[in-house]
PDB file of C-alpha atoms in Angstrom:
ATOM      1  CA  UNK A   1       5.374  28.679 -24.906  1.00 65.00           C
ATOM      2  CA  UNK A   2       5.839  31.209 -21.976  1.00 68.00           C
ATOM      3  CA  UNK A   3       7.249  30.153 -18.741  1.00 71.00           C
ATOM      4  CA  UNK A   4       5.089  27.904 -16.314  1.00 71.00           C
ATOM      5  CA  UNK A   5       4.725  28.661 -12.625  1.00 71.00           C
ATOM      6  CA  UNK A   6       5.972  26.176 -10.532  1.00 72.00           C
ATOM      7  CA  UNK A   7       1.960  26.221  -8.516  1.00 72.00           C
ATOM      8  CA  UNK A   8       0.639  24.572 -11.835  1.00 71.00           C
ATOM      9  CA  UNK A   9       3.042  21.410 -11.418  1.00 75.00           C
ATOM     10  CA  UNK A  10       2.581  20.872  -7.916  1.00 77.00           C
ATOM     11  CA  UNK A  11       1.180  17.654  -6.488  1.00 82.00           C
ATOM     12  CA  UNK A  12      -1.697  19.099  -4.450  1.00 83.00           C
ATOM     13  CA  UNK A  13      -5.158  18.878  -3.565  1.00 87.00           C
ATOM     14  CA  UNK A  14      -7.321  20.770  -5.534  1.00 89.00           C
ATOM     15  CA  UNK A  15      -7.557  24.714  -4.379  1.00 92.00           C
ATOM     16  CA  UNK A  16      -4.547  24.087  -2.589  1.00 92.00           C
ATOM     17  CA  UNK A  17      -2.646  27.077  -4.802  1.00 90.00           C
ATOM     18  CA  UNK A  18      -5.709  29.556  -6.148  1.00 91.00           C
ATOM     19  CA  UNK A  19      -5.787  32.042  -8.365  1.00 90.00           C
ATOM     20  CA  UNK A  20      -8.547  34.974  -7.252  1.00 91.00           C
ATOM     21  CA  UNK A  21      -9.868  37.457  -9.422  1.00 90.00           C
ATOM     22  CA  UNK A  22     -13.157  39.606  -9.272  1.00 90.00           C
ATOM     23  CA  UNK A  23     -15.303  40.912 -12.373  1.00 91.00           C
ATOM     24  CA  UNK A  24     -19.088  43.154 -12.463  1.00 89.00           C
ATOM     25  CA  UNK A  25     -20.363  44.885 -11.576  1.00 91.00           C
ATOM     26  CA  UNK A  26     -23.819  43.219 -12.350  1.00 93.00           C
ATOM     27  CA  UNK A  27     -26.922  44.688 -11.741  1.00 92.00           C
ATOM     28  CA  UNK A  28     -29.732  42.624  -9.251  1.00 93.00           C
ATOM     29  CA  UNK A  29     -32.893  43.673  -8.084  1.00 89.00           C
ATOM     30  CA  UNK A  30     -33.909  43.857  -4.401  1.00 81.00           C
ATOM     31  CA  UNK A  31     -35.918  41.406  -3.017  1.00 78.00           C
ATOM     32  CA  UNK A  32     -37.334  44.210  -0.684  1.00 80.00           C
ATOM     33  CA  UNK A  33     -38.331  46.745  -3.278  1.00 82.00           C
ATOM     34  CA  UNK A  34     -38.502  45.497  -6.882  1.00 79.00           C
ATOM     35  CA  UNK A  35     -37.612  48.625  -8.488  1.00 85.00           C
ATOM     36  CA  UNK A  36     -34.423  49.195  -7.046  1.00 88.00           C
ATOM     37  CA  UNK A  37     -31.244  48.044  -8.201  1.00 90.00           C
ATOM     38  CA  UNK A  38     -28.248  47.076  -6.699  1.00 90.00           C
ATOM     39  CA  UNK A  39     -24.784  46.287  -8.091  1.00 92.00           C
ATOM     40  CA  UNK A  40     -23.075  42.676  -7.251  1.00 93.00           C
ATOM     41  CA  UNK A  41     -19.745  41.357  -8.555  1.00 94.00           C
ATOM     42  CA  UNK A  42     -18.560  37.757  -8.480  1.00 95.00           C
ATOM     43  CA  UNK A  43     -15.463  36.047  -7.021  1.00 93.00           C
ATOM     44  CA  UNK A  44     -13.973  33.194  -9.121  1.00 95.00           C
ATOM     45  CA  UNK A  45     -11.264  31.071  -7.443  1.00 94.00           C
ATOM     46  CA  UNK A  46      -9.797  28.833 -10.046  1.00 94.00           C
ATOM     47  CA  UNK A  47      -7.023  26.033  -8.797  1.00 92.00           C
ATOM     48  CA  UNK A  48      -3.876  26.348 -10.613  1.00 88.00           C
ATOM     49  CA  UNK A  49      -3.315  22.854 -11.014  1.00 87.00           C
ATOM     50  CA  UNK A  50      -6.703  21.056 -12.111  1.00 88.00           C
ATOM     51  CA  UNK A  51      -8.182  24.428 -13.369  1.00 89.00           C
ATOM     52  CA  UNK A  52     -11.420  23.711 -11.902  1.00 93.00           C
ATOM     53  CA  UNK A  53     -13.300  27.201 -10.655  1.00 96.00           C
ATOM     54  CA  UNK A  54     -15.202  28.113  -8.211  1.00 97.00           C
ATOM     55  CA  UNK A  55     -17.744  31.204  -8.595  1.00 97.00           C
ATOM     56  CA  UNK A  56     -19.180  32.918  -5.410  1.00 96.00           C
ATOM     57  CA  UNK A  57     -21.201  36.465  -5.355  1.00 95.00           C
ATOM     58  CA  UNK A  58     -20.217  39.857  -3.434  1.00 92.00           C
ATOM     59  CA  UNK A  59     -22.798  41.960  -2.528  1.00 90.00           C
ATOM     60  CA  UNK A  60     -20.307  45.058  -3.088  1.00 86.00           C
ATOM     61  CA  UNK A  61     -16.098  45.429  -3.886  1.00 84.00           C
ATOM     62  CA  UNK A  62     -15.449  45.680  -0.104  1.00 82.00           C
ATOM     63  CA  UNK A  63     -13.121  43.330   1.862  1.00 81.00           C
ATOM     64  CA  UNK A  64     -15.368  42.060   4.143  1.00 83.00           C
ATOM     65  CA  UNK A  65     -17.856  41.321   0.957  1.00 87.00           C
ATOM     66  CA  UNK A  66     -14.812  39.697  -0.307  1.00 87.00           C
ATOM     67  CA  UNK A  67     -13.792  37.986   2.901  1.00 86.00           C
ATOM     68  CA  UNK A  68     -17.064  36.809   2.733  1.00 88.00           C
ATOM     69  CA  UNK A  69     -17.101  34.580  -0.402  1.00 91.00           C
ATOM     70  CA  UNK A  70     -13.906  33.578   0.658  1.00 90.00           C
ATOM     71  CA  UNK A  71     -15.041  31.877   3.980  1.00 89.00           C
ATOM     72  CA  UNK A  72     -18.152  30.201   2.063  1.00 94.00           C
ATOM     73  CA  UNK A  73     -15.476  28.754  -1.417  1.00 94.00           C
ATOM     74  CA  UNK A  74     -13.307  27.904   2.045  1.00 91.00           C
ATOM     75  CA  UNK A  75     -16.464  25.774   3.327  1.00 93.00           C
ATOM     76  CA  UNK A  76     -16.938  23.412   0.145  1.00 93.00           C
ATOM     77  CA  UNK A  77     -13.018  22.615  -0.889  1.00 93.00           C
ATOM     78  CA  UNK A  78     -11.300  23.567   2.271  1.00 91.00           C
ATOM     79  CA  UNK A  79      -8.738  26.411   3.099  1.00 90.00           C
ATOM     80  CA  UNK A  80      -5.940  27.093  -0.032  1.00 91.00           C
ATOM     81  CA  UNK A  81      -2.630  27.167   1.108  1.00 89.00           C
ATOM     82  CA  UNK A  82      -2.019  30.278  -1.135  1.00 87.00           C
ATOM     83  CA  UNK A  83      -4.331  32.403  -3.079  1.00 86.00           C
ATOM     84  CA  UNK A  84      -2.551  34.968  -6.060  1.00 85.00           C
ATOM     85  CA  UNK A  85      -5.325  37.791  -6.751  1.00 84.00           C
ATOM     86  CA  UNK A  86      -4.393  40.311  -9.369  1.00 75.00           C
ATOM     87  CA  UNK A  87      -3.908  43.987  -8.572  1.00 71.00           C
ATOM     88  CA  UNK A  88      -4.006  44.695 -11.940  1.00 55.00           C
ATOM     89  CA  UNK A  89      -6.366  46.696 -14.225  1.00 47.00           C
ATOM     90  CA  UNK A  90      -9.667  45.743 -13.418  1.00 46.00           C
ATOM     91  CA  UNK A  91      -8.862  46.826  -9.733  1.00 46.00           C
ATOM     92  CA  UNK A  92      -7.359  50.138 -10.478  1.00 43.00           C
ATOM     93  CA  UNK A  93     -10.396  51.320 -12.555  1.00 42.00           C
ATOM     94  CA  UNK A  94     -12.572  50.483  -9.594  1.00 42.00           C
ATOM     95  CA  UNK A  95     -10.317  52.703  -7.552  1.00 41.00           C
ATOM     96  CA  UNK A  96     -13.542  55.727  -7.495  1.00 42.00           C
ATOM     97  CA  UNK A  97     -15.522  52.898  -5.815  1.00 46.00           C
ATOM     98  CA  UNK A  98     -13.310  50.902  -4.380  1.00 48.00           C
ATOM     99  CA  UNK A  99     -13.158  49.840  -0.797  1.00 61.00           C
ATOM    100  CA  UNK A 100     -10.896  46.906  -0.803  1.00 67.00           C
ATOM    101  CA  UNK A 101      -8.206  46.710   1.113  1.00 71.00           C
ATOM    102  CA  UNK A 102      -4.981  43.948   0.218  1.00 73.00           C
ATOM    103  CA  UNK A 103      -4.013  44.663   3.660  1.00 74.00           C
ATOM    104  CA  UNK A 104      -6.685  43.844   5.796  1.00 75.00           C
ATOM    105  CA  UNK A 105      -7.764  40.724   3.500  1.00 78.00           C
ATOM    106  CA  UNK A 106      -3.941  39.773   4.302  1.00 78.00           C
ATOM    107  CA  UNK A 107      -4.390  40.257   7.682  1.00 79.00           C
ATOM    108  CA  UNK A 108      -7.622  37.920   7.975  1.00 80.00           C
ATOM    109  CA  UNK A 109      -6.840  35.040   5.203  1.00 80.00           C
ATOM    110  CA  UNK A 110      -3.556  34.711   8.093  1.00 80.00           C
ATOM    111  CA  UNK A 111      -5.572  33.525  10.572  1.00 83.00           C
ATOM    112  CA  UNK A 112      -6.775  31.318   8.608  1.00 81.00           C
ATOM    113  CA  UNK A 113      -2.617  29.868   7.582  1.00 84.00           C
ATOM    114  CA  UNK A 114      -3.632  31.145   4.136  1.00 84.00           C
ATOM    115  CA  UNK A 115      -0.969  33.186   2.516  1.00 81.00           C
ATOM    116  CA  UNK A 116      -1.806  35.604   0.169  1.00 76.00           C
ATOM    117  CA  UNK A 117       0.668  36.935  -2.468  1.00 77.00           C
ATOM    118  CA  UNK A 118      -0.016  39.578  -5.283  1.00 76.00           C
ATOM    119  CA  UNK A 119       0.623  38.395  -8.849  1.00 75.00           C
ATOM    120  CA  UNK A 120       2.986  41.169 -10.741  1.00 69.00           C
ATOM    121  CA  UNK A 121       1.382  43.282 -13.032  1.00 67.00           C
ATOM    122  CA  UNK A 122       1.188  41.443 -16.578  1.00 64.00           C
ATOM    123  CA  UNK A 123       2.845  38.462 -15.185  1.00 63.00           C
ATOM    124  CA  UNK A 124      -0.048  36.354 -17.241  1.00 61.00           C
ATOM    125  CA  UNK A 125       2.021  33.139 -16.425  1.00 60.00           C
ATOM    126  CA  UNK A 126       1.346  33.404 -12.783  1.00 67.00           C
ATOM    127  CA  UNK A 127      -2.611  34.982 -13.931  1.00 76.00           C
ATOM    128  CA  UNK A 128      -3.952  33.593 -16.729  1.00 81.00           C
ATOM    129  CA  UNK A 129      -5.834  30.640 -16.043  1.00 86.00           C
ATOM    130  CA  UNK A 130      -8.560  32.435 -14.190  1.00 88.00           C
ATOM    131  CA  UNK A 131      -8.723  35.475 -17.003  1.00 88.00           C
ATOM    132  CA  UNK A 132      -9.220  32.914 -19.217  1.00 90.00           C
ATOM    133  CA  UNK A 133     -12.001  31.121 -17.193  1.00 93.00           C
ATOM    134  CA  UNK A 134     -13.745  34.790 -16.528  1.00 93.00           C
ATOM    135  CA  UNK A 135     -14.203  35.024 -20.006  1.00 93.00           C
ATOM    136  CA  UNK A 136     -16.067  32.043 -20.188  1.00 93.00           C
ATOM    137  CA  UNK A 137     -17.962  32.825 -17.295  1.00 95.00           C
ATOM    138  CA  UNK A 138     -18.920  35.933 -18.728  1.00 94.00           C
ATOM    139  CA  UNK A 139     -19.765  34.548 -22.047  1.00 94.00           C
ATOM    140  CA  UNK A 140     -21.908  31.977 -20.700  1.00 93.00           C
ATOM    141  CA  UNK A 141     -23.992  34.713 -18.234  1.00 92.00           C
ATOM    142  CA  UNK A 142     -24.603  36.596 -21.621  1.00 91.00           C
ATOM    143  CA  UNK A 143     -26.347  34.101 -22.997  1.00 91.00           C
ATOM    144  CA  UNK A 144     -28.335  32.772 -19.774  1.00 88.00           C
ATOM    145  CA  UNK A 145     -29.652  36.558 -18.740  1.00 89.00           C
ATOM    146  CA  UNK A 146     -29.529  38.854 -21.826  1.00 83.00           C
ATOM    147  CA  UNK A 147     -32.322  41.084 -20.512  1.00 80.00           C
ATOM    148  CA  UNK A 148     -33.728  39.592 -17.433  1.00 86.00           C
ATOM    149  CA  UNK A 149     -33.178  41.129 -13.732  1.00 87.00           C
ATOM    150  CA  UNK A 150     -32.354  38.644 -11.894  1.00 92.00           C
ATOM    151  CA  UNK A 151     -32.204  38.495  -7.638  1.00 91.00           C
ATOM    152  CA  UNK A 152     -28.873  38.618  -5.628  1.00 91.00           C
ATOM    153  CA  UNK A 153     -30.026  34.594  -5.128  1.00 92.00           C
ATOM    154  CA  UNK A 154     -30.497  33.840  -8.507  1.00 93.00           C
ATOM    155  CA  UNK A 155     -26.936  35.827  -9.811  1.00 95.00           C
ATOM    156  CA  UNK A 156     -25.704  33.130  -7.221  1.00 94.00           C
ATOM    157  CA  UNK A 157     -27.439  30.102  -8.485  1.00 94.00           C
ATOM    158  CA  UNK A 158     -26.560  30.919 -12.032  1.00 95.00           C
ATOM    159  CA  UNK A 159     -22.790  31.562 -11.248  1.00 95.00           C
ATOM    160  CA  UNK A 160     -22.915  28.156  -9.405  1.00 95.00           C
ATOM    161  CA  UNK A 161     -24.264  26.619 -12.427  1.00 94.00           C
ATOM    162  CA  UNK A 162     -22.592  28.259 -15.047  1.00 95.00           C
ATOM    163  CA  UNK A 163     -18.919  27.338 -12.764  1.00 95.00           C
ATOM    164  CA  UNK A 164     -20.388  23.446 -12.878  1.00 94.00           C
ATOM    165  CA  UNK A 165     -20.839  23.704 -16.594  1.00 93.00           C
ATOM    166  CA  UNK A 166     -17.264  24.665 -17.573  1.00 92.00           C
ATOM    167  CA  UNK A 167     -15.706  21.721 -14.643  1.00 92.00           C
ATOM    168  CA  UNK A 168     -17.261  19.676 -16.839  1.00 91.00           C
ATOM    169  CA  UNK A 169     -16.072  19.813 -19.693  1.00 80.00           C
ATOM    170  CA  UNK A 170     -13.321  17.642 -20.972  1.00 76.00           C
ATOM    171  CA  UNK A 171     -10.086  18.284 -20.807  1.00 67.00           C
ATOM    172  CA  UNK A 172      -9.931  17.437 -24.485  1.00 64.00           C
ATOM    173  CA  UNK A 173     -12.204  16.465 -27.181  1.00 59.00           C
ATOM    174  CA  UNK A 174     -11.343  13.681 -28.873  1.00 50.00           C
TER     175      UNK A 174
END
């Protein structure tokens, strides 16, 4: 068994230690003009003690966009005392298109008395739980879309669903 990070032993309130990670892009249709596309990526925040996740949609890999989906996960569970994004791969392969800044999002999540602190490259200890849930968020959006366009609204309503499907499940099965 690897080593476990002393967040996931904590006696906390749920969210109160996050993990953050972002995964897409996904395409969406506009509601203004049918024919175009845009792309979308989604936010999941998953608590590092109860595991539960939270899924919110950015409209692009900015950090306001992500800023954004922060303030509205921040609105249903209340502010985390720390969040632990990765800077890893997926990140630098987005570099071309990339807009986000750790720096500014540090800057704002402050205000807020939310630390934010970078997880180490690899460091799958201090990361895993929420790769683990993206795959089976991603899973489970393969088999609700396959080849339907779907609105910015409904990406949102499915993520929402698709997050309440997997905090449901038992912790084990007997």
């Amino acid at each position: 068994m690897g080593p476990v990070s002393d967040d996931n032993l904590k006696i906390a309130p749920p969210f109160y230690v996050s993990q953050v990670d972002m995964f897409g892009p996904f395409k969406s249709y506009s509601n203004i003009n049918k024919r175009a596309t845009t792309k979308i990526w989604f936010v999941v925040f998953c608590c590092c003690v109860t595991g539960a996740i939270d899924v919110k949609l950015c409209e692009d890999y900015s950090a306001n966009s992500f800023i954004l989906a922060f303030i509205r996960f921040s609105c249903k569970v209340g502010y985390p005392r720390r969040l632990l994004p990765d800077p890893g791969s997926q990140l630098v392969k987005g570099c071309d298109s990339m807009t986000i800044c750790f720096t500014d999002i540090s800057n704002v999540l402050h205000e807020y008395g939310v630390t934010y602190e970078l997880c180490p490259v690899g460091a799958h200890f201090m990361h895993g739980k929420v790769e683990r849930k993206i795959r089976h968020i991603k899973e489970s959006l393969e088999k609700h879309v396959r080849k339907e366009r779907l609105s910015t609204i409904q990406w949102e309503t499915l993520g929402d669903q698709v997050a309440n499907r997997i905090n449901n499940l038992p912790i084990a099965l007997g």
